[in-house]
PDB file of C-alpha atoms in Angstrom:
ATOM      1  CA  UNK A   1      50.018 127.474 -41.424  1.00 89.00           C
ATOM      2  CA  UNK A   2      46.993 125.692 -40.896  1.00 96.00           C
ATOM      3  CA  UNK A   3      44.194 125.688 -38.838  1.00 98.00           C
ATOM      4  CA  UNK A   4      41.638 123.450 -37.421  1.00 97.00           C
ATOM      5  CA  UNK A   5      42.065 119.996 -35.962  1.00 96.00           C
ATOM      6  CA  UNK A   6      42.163 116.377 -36.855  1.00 96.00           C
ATOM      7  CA  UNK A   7      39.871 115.399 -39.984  1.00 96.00           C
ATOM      8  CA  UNK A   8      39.080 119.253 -40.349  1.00 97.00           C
ATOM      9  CA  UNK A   9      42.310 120.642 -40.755  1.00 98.00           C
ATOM     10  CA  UNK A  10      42.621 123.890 -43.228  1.00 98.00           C
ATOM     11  CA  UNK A  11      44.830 126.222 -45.254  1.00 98.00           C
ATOM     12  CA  UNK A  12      43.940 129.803 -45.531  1.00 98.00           C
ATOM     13  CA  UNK A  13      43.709 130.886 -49.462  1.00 98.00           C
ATOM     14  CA  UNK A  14      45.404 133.882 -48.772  1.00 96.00           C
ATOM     15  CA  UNK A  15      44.338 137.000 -50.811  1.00 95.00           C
ATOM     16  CA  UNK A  16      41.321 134.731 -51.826  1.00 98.00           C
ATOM     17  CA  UNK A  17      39.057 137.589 -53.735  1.00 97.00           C
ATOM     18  CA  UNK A  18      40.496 139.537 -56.778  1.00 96.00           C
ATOM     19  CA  UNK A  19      38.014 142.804 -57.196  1.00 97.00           C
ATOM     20  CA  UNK A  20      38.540 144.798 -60.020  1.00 96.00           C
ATOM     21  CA  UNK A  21      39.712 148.673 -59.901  1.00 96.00           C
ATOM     22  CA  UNK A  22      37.221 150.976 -57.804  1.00 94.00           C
ATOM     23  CA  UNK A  23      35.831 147.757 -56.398  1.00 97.00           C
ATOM     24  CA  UNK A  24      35.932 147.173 -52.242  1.00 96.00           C
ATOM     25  CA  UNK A  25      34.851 144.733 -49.542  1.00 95.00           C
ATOM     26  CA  UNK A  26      32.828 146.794 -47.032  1.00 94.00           C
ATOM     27  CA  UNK A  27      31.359 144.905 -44.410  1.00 96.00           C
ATOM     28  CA  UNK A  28      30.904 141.318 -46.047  1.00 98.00           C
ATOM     29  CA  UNK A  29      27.260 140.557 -43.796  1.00 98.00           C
ATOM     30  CA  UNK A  30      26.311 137.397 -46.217  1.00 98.00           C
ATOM     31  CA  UNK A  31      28.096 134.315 -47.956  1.00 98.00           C
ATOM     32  CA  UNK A  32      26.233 131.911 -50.295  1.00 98.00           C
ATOM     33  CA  UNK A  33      27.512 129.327 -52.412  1.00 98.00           C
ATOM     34  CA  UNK A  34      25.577 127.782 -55.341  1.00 98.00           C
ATOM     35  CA  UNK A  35      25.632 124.617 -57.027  1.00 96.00           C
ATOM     36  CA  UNK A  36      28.095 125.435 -59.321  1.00 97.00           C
ATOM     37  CA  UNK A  37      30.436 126.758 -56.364  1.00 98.00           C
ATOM     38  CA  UNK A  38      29.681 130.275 -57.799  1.00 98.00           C
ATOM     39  CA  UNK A  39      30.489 132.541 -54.268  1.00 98.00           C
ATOM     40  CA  UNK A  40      28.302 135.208 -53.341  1.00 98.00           C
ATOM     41  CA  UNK A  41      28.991 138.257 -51.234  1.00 98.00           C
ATOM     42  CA  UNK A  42      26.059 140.667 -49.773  1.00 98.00           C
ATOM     43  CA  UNK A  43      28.142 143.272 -48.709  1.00 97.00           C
ATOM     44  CA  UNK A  44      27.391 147.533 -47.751  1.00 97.00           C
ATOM     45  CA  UNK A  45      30.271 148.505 -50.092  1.00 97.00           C
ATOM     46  CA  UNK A  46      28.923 150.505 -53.708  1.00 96.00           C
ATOM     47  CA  UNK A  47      28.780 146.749 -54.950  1.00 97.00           C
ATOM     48  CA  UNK A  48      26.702 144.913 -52.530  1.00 98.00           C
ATOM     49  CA  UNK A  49      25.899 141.374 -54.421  1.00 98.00           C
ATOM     50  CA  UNK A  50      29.298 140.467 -55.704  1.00 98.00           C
ATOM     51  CA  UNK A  51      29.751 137.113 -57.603  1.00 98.00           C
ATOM     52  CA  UNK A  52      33.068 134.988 -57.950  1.00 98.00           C
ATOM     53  CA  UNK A  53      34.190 131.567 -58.769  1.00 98.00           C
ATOM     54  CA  UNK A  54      35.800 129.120 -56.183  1.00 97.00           C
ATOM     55  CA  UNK A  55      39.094 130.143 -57.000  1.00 98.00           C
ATOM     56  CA  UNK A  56      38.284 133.930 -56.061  1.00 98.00           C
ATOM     57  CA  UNK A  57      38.196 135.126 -59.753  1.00 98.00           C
ATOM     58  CA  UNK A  58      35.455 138.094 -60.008  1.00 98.00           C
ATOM     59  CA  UNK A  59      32.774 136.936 -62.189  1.00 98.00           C
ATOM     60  CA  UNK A  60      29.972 140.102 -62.149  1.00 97.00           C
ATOM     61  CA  UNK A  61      27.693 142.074 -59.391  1.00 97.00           C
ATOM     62  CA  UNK A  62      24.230 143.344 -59.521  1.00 97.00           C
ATOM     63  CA  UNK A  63      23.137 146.592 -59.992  1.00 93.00           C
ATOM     64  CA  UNK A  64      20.427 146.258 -57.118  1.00 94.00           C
ATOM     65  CA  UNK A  65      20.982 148.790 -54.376  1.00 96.00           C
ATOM     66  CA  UNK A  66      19.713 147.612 -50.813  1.00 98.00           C
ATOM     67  CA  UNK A  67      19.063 149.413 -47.710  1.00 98.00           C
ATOM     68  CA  UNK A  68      21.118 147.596 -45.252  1.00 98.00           C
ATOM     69  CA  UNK A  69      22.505 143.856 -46.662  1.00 98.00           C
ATOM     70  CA  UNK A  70      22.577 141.617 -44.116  1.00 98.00           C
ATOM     71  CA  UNK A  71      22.300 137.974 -45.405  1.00 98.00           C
ATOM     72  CA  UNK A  72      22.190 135.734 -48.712  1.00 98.00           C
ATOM     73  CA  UNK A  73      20.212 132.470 -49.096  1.00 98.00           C
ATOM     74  CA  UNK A  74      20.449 130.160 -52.215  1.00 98.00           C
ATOM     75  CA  UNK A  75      17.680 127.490 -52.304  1.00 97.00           C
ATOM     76  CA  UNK A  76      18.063 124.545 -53.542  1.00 95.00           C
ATOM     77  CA  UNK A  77      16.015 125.398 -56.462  1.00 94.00           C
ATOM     78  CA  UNK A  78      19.045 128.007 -57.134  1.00 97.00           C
ATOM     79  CA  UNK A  79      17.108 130.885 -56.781  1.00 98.00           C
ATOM     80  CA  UNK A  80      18.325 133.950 -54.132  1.00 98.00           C
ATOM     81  CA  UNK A  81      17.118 135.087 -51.110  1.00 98.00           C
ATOM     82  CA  UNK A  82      18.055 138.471 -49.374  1.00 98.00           C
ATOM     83  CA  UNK A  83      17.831 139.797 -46.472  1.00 98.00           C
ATOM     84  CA  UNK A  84      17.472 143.856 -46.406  1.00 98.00           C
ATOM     85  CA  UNK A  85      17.426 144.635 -42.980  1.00 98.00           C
ATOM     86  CA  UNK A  86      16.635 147.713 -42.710  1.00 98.00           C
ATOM     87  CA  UNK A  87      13.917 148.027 -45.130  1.00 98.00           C
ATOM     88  CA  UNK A  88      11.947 145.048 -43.447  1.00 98.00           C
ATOM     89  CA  UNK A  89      11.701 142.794 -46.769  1.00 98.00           C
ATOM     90  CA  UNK A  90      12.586 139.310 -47.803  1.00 98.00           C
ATOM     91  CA  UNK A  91      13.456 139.299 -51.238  1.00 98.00           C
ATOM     92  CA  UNK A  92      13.344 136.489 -53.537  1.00 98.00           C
ATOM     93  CA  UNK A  93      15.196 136.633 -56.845  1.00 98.00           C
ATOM     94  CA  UNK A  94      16.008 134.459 -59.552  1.00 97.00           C
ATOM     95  CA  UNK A  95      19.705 133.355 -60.878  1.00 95.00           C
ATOM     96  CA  UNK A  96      19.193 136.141 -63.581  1.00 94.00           C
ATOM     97  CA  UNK A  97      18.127 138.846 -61.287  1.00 96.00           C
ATOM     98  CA  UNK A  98      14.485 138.756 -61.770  1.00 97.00           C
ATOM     99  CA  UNK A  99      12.403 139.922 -58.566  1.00 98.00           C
ATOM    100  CA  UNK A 100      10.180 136.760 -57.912  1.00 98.00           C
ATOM    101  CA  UNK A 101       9.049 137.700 -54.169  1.00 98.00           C
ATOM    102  CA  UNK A 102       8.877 140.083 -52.012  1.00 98.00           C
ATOM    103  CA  UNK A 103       8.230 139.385 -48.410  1.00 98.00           C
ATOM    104  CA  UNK A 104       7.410 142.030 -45.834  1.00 98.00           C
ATOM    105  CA  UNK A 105       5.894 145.677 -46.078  1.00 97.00           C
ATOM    106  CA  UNK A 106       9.204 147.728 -47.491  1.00 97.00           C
ATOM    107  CA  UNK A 107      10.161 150.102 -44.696  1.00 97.00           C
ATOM    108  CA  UNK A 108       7.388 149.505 -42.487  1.00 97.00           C
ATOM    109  CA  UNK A 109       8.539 147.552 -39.197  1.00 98.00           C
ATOM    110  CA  UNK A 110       6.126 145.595 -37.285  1.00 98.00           C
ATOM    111  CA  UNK A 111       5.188 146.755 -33.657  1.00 97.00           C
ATOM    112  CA  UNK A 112       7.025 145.224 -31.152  1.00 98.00           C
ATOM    113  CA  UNK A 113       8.152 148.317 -29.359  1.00 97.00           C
ATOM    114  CA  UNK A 114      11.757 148.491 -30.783  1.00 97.00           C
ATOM    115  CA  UNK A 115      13.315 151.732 -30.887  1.00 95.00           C
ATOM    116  CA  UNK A 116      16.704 152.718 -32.024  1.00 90.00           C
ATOM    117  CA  UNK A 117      17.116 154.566 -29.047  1.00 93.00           C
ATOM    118  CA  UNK A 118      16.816 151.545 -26.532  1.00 91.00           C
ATOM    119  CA  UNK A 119      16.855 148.853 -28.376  1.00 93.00           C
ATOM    120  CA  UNK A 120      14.840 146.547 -26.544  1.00 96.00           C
ATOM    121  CA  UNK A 121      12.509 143.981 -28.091  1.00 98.00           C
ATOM    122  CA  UNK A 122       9.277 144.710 -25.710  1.00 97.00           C
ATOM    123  CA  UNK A 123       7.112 141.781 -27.698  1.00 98.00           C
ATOM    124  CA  UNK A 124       7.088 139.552 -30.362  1.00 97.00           C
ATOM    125  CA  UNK A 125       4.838 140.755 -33.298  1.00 98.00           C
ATOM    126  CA  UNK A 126       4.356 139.852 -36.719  1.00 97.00           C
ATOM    127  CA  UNK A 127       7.188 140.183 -39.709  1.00 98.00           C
ATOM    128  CA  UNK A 128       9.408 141.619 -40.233  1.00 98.00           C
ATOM    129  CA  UNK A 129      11.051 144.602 -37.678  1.00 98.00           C
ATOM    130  CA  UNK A 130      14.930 143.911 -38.729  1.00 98.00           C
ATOM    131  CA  UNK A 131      15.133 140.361 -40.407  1.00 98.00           C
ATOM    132  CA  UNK A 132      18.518 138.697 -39.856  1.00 98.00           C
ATOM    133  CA  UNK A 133      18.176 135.204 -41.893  1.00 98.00           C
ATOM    134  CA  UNK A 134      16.973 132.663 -44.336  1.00 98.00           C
ATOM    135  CA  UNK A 135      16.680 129.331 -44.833  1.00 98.00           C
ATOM    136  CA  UNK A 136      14.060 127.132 -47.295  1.00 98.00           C
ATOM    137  CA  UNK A 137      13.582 123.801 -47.640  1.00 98.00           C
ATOM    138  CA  UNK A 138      13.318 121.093 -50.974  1.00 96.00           C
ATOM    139  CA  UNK A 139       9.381 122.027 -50.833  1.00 96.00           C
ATOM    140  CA  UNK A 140       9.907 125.846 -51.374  1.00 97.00           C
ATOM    141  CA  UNK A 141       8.965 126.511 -47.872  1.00 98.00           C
ATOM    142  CA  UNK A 142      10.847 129.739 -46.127  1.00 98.00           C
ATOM    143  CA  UNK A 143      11.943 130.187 -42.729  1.00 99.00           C
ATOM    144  CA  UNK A 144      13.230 133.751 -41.732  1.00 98.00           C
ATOM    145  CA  UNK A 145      14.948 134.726 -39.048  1.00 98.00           C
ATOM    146  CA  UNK A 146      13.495 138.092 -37.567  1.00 98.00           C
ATOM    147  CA  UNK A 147      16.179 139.450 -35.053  1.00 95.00           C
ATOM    148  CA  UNK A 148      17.142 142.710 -34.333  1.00 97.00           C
ATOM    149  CA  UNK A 149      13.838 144.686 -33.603  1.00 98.00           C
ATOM    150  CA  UNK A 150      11.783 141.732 -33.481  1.00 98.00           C
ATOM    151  CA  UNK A 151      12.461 137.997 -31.420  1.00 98.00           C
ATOM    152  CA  UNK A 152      10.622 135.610 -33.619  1.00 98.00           C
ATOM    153  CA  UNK A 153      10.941 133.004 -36.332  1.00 98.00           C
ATOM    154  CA  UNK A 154       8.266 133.083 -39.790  1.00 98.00           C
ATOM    155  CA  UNK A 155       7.461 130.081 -42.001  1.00 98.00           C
ATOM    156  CA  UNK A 156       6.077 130.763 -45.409  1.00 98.00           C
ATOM    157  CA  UNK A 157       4.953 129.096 -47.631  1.00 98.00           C
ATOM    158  CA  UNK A 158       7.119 129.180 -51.153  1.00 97.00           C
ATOM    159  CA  UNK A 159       3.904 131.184 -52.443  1.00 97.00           C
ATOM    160  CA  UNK A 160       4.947 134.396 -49.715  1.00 98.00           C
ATOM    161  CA  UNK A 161       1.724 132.600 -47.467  1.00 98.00           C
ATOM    162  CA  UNK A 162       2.615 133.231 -43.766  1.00 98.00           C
ATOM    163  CA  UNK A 163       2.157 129.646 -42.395  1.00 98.00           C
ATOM    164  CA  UNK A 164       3.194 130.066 -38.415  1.00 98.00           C
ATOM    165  CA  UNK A 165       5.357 132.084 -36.311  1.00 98.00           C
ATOM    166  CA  UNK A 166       7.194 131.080 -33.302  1.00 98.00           C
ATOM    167  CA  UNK A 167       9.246 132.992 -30.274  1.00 98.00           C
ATOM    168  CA  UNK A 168       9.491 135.857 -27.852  1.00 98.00           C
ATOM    169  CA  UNK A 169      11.967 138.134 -26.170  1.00 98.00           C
ATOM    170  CA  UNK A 170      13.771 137.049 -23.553  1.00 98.00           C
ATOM    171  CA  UNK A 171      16.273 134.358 -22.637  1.00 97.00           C
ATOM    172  CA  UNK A 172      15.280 131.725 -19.352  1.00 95.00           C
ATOM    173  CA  UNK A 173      13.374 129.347 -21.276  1.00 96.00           C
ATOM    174  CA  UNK A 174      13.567 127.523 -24.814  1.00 97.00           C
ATOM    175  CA  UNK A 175      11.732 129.747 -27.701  1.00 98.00           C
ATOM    176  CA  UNK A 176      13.324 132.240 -26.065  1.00 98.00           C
ATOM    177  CA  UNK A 177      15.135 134.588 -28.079  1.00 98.00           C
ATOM    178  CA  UNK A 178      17.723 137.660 -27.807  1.00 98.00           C
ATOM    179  CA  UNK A 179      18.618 138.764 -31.645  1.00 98.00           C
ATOM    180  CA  UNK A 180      17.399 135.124 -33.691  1.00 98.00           C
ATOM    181  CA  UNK A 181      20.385 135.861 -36.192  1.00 98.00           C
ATOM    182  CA  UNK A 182      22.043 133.234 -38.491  1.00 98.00           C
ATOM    183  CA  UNK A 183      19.030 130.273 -39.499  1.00 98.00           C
ATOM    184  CA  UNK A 184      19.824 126.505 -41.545  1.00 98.00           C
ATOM    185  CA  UNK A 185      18.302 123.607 -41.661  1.00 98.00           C
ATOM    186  CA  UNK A 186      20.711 120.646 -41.029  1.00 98.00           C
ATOM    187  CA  UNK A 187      20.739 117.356 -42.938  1.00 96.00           C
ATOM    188  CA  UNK A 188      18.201 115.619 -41.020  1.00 97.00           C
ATOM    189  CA  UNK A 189      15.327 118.603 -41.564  1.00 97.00           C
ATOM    190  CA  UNK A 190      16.137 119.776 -38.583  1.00 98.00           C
ATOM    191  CA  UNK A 191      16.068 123.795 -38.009  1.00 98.00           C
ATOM    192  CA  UNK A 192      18.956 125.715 -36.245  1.00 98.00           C
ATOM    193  CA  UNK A 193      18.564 129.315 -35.241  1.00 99.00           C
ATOM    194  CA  UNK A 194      21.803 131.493 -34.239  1.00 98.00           C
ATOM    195  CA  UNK A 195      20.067 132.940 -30.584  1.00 98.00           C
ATOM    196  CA  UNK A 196      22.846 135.801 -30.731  1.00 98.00           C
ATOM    197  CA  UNK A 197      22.649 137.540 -27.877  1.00 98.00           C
ATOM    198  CA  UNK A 198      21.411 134.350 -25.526  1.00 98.00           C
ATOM    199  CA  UNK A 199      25.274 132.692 -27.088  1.00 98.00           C
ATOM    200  CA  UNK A 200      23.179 129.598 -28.533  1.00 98.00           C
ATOM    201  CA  UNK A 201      21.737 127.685 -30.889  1.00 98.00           C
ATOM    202  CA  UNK A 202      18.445 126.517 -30.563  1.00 98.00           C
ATOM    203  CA  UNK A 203      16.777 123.763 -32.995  1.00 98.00           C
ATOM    204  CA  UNK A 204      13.382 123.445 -34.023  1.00 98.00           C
ATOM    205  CA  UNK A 205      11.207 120.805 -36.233  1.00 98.00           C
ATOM    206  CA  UNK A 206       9.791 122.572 -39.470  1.00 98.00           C
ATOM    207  CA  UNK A 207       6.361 123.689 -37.363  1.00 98.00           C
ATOM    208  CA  UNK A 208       8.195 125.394 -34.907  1.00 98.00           C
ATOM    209  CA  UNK A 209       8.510 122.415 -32.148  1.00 98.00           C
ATOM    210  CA  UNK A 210      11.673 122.301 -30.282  1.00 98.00           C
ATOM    211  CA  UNK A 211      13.980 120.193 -30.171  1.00 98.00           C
ATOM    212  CA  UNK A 212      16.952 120.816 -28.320  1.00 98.00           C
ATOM    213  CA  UNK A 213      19.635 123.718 -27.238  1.00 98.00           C
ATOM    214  CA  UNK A 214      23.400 123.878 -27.685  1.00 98.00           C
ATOM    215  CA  UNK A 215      25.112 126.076 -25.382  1.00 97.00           C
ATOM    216  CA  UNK A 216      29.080 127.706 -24.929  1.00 97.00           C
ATOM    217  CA  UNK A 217      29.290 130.093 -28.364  1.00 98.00           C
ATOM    218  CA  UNK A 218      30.111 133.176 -28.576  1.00 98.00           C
ATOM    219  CA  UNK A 219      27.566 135.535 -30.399  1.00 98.00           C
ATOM    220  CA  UNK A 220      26.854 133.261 -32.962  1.00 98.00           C
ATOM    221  CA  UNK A 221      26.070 134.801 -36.120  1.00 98.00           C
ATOM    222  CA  UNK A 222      25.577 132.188 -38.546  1.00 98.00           C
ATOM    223  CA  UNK A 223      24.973 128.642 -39.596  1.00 98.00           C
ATOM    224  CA  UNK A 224      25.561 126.522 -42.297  1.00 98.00           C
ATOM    225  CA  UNK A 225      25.645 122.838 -42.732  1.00 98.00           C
ATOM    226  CA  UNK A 226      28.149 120.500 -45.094  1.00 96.00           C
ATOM    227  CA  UNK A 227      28.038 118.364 -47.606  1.00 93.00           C
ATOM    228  CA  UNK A 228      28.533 115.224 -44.916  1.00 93.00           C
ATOM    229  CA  UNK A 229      26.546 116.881 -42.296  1.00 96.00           C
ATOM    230  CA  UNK A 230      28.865 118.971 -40.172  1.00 98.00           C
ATOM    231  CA  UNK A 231      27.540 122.075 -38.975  1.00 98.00           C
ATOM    232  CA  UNK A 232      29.631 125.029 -39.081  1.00 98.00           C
ATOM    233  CA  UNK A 233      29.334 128.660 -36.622  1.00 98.00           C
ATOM    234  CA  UNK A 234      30.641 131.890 -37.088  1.00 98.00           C
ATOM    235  CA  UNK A 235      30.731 133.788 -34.440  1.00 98.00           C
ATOM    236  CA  UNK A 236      30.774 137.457 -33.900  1.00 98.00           C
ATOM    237  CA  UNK A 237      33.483 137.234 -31.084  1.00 97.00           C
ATOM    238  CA  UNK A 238      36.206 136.417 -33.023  1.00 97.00           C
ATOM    239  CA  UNK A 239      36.020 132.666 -33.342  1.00 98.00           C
ATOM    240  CA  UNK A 240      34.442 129.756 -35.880  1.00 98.00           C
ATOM    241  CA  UNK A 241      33.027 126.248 -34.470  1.00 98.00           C
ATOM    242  CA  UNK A 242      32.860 123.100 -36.222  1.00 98.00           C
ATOM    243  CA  UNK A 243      30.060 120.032 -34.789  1.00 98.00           C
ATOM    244  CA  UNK A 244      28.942 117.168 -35.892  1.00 97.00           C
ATOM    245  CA  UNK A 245      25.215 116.743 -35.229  1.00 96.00           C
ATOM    246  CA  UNK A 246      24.994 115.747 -32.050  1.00 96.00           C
ATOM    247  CA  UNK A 247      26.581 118.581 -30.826  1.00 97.00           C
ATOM    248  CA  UNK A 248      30.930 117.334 -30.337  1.00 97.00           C
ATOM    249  CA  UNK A 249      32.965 119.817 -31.428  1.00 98.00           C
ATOM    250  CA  UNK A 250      35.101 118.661 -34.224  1.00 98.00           C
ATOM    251  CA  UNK A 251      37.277 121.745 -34.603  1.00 98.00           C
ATOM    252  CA  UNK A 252      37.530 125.497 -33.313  1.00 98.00           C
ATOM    253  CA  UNK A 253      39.981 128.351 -34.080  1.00 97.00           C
ATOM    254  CA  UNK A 254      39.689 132.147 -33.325  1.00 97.00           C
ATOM    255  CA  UNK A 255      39.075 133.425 -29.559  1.00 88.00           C
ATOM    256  CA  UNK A 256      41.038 136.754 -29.933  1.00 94.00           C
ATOM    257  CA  UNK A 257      40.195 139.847 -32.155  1.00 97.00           C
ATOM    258  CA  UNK A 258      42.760 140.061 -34.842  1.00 97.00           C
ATOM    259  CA  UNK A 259      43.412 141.311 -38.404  1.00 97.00           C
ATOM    260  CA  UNK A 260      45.855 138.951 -38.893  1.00 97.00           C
ATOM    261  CA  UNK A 261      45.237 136.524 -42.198  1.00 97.00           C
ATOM    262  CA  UNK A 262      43.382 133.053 -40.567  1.00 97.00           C
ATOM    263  CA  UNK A 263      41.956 134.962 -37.953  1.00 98.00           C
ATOM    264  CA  UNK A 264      38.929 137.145 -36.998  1.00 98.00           C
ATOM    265  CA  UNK A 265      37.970 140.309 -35.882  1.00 98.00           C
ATOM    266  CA  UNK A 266      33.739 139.843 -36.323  1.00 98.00           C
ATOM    267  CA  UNK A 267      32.380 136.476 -37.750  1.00 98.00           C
ATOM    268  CA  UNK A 268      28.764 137.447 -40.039  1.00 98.00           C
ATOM    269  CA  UNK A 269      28.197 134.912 -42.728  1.00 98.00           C
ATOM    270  CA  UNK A 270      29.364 131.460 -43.354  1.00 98.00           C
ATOM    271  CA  UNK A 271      29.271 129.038 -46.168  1.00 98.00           C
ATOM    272  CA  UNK A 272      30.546 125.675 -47.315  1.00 98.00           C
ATOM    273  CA  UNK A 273      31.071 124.738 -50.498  1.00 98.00           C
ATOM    274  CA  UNK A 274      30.626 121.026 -52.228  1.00 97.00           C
ATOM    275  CA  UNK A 275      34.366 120.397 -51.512  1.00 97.00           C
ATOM    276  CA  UNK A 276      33.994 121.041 -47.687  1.00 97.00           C
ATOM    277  CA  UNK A 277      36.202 124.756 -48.027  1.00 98.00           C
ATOM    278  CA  UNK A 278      34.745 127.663 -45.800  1.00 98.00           C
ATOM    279  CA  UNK A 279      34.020 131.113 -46.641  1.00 98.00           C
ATOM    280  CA  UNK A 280      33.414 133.456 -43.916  1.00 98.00           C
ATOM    281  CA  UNK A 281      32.666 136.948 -44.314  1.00 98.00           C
ATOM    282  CA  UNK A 282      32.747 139.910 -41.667  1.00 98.00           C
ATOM    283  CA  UNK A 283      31.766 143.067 -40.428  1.00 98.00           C
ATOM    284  CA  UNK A 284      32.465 145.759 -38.078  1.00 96.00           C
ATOM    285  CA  UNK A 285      36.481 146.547 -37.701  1.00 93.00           C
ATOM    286  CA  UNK A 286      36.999 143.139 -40.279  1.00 91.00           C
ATOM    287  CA  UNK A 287      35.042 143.824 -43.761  1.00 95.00           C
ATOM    288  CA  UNK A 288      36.958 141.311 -45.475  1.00 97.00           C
ATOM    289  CA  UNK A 289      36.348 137.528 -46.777  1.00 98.00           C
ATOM    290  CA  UNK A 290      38.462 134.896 -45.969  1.00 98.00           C
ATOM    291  CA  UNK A 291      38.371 131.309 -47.512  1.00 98.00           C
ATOM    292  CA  UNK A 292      39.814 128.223 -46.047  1.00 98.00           C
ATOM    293  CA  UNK A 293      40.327 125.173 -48.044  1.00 98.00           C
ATOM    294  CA  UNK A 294      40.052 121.584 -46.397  1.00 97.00           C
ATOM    295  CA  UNK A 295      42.966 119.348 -46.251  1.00 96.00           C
TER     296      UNK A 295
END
């Protein structure tokens, strides 16, 4: 079976994944792939940062232990960013686990009057309360995505300097945001940022101008961008969107909740790797991976 349309067309890898004994999937929140097309899963099972090859052999994990994973950033230098939500950190490592960064105050949310108990974003504030995503760009800059208890976007500096911050709660007007969640930048420089809960993506130049909206998805989660451009969105209900850059959707699959192999229960993370094939990871009722290889 495949899936897709027209010059995007795919073929589930089925069982794409081998862990070894004692080893599970457990809400797969990030996907990363590197420039070898080395796979990496951020995951809440007892092996969060799980590493395989393209053809789903295991390779190794780390013995880190994270709060909360919730996303997985390789820059183009090849080091690895992390997202640990619920400690309130960025956290830069190298390709042989070395801590090189950390970004945030560990388990010290800023104040934006966020509780647990209402969950309301009452005003922006400072990182991080809840950080959702990264992106960086050729210069070492970072752009995080800070979501769930917060409703703004950061730009450091590749030094951990806080250059500008950008966004507040709500949803009528651009810069705008309900849950910022999934963040790339696309092959023009340009900055997209999942706007979950608002079901769009809004893009930005690199000082926080923007630029324009895209409307119709459906929770999206996450962003990443192709080798040729396209720009690919998981989305948390149930579905994954394929555009070129102006916006025309190219392909689309999903739309109902299911378990079944090739489709989705809850869309987190997305990559692409330098042959075009998807990984997509999720969460909730789904905790699995599923890869889909281009035709």
């Amino acid at each position: 079976m495949t899936y897709g349309s027209g010059a995007y067309t795919y073929e589930l890898a089925e069982g794409w994944g081998k862990l070894p004994e004692g080893y599970e999937f457990n809400q797969v929140a990030g996907v990363a792939v590197d420039k070898d097309d080395q796979v990496y899963l951020f995951n809440r099972s007892s092996h969060q940062l799980m590493v395989f090859d393209r053809e789903g052999n295991f390779i190794r994990s780390w013995n880190e232990k994270f709060t909360n994973p919730h996303s997985i950033h390789i820059g183009p230098d090849g080091n690895i960013f992390l997202a640990d939500r619920d400690a309130h950190v960025i956290l830069k490592y190298s390709p042989d686990e070395k801590l090189l960064l950390t970004l945030g105050t560990r388990d010290s949310p800023s104040d934006t009057g966020y509780t647990l108990e209402d969950r309301v974003v009452k005003r922006a504030a400072g990182p991080f309360n809840l950080p959702t995503g990264i992106a960086t760009n050729d210069e070492g800059d970072i752009f995080i995505a800070d979501g769930y208890g917060n409703a703004r976007v950061h730009k450091y500096s590749s030094t951990g300097a806080l250059i500008t911050s950008w966004g507040a709660p709500g949803s009528a007007n651009p810069v705008d945001f309900h849950l910022p969640h999934g963040i790339a930048l696309d092959n023009e420089g340009r900055l997209l940022v999942c706007d979950r809960e608002n079901h769009r993506i809004q893009a930005f130049d690199q000082e926080g101008e923007f630029l324009f909206m895209r409307r119709g998805f459906q929770q999206p989660t996450d962003v990443a961008v192709g080798p040729d451009g396209t720009i690919y969105v998981s989305e948390l209900q149930h579905r994954l969107t394929i555009m070129d850059g102006d916006g025309k959707i190219l392909a689309r699959w999903g739309d109902e909740s299911s378990h079944e192999p090739g489709q989705f229960v809850a869309p987190h993370g997305i990559a692409i790797d330098s042959h075009g094939d998807i990984y997509i990871g999720e969460v909730l009722q789904g905790q699995r991976i599923q890869k889909f290889i281009r035709q």
